[in-house]
Coordinates of C-alpha atoms and ligand atoms in Angstrom, one line a residue:
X1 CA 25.7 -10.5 -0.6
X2 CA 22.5 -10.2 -2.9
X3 CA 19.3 -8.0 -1.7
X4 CA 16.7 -9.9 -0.2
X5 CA 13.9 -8.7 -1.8
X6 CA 11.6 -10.6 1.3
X7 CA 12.3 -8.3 3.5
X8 CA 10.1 -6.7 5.5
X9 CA 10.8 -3.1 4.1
X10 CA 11.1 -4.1 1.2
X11 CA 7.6 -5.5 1.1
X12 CA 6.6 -2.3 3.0
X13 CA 8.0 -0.3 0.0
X14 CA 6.2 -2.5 -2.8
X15 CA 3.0 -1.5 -0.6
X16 CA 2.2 -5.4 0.6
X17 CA 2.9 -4.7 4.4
X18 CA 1.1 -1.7 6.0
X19 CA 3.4 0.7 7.9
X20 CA 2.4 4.1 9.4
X21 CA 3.8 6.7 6.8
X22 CA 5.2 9.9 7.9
X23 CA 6.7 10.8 4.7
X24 CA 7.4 9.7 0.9
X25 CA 8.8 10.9 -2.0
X26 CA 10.6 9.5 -5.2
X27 CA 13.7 8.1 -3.0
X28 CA 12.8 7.6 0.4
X29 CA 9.9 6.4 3.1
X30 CA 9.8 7.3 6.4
X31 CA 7.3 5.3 8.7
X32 CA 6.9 5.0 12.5
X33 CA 8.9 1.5 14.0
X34 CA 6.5 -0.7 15.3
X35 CA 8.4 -1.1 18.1
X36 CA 9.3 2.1 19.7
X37 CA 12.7 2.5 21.3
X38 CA 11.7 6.2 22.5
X39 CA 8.7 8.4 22.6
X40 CA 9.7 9.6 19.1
X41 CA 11.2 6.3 16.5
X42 CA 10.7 6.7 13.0
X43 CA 12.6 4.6 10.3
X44 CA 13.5 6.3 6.3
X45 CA 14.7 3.8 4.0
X46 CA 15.4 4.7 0.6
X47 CA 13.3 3.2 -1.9
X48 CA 16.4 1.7 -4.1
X49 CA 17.5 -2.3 -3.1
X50 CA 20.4 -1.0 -0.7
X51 CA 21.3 -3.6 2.2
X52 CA 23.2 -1.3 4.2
X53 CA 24.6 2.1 3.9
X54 CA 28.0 0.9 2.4
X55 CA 25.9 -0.1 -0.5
X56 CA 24.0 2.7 -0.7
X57 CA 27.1 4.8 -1.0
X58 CA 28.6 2.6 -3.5
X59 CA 26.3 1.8 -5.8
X60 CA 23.3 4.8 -5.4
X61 CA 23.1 7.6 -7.9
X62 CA 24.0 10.7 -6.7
X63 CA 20.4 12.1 -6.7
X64 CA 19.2 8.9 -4.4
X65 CA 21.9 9.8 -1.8
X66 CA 20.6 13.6 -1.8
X67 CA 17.0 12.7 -2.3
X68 CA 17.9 10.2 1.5
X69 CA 19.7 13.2 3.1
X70 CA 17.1 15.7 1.9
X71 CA 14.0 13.3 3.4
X72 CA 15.4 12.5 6.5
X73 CA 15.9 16.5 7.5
X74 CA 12.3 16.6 6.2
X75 CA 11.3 13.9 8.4
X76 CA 12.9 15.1 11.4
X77 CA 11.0 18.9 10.6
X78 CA 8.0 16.7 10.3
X79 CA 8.2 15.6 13.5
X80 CA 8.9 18.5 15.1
X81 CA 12.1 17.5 17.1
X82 CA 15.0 18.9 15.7
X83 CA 14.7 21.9 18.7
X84 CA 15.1 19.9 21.4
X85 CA 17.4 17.4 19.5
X86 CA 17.5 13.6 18.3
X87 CA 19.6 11.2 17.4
X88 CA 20.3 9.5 14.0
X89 CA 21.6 5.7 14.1
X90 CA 21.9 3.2 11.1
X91 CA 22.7 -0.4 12.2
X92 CA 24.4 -2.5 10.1
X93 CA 25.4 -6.7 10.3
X94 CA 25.9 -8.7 13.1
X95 CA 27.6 -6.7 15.4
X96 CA 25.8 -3.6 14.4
X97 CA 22.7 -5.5 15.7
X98 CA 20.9 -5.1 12.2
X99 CA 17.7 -7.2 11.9
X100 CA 16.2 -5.8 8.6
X101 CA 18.4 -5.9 5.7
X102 CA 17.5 -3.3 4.0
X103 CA 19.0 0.1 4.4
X104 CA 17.4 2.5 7.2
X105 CA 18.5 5.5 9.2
X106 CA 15.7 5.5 13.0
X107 CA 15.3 8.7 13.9
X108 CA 14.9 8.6 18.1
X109 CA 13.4 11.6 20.2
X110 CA 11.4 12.9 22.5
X111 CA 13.1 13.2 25.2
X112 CA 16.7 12.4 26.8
X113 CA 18.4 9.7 25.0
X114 CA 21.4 8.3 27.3
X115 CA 24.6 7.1 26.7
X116 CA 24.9 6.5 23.0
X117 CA 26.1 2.7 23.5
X118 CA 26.5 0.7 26.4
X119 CA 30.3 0.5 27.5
X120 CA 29.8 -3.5 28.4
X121 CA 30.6 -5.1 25.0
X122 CA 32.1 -8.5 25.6
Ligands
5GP201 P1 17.5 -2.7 12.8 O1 17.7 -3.5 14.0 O2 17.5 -3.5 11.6 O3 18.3 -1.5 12.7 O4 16.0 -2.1 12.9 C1 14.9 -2.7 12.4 C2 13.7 -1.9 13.0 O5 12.6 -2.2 12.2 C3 13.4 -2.3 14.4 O6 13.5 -1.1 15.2 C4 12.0 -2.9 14.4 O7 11.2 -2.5 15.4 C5 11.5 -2.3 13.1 N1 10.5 -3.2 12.4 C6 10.6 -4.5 12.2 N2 9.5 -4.9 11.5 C7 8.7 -3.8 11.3 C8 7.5 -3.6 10.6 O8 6.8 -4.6 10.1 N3 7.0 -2.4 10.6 C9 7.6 -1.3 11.1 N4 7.1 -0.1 11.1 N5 8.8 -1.5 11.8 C10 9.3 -2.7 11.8

């Protein structure tokens, strides 16, 4: 399926949407979510059209997909909660309950963070 270049990180990225920035550099953003799932929930995208992370590892340069890894372990030192721990999740389609199609890893923190999934799936 082709990139949509409408949305809403990618409009973020080309600077026409505010977000609040934790970290840039040539490959990657990281921002707070707007909607907090947790008292820590920041987003990095990479800054390349990716729709989800089997594009990114199919079509990124190999500098892209260190320059991603290399932000997000930034990110999370940023934030100051890799001692007490977080958790990394990338959603992707339908059933992956994606709602942005653009490729994103959410960094969640700051305290407990459950069960991983719920167990009720129909
Ligand atoms: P997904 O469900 O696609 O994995 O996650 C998309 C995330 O983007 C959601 O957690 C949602 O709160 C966040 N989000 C949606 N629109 C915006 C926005 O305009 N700004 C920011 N900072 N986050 C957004």
């Amino acid at each position: 399926m082709a990139y949509d270049q409408d949305n809403i990180f990618a409009k973020i990225l080309r600077g026409e949407i505010p977000c609040n920035k934790i970290y840039e550099d040539d490959y990657a953003l990281a921002f707070h979510d707007i909607n907090p799932q947790a008292p820590v929930h920041a987003l990095v995208v990479p800054k390349g059209d990716y729709e989800n992370h089997a594009a990114f590892a199919a079509d990124a340069s190999e500098a892209e997909i260190l320059g991603l890894s290399r932000a997000l372990a930034e990110v999370v030192d940023m934030l100051g909660v890799a001692k007490g721990g977080y958790r990394l999740i990338s959603n992707t389609g339908a059933n992956g309950g994606q709602e942005v199609p653009h490729y994103h890893i959410h960094i969640l923190a700051g305290g407990p963070l459950g069960r991983m999934v719920t167990k009720d799936i129909a």
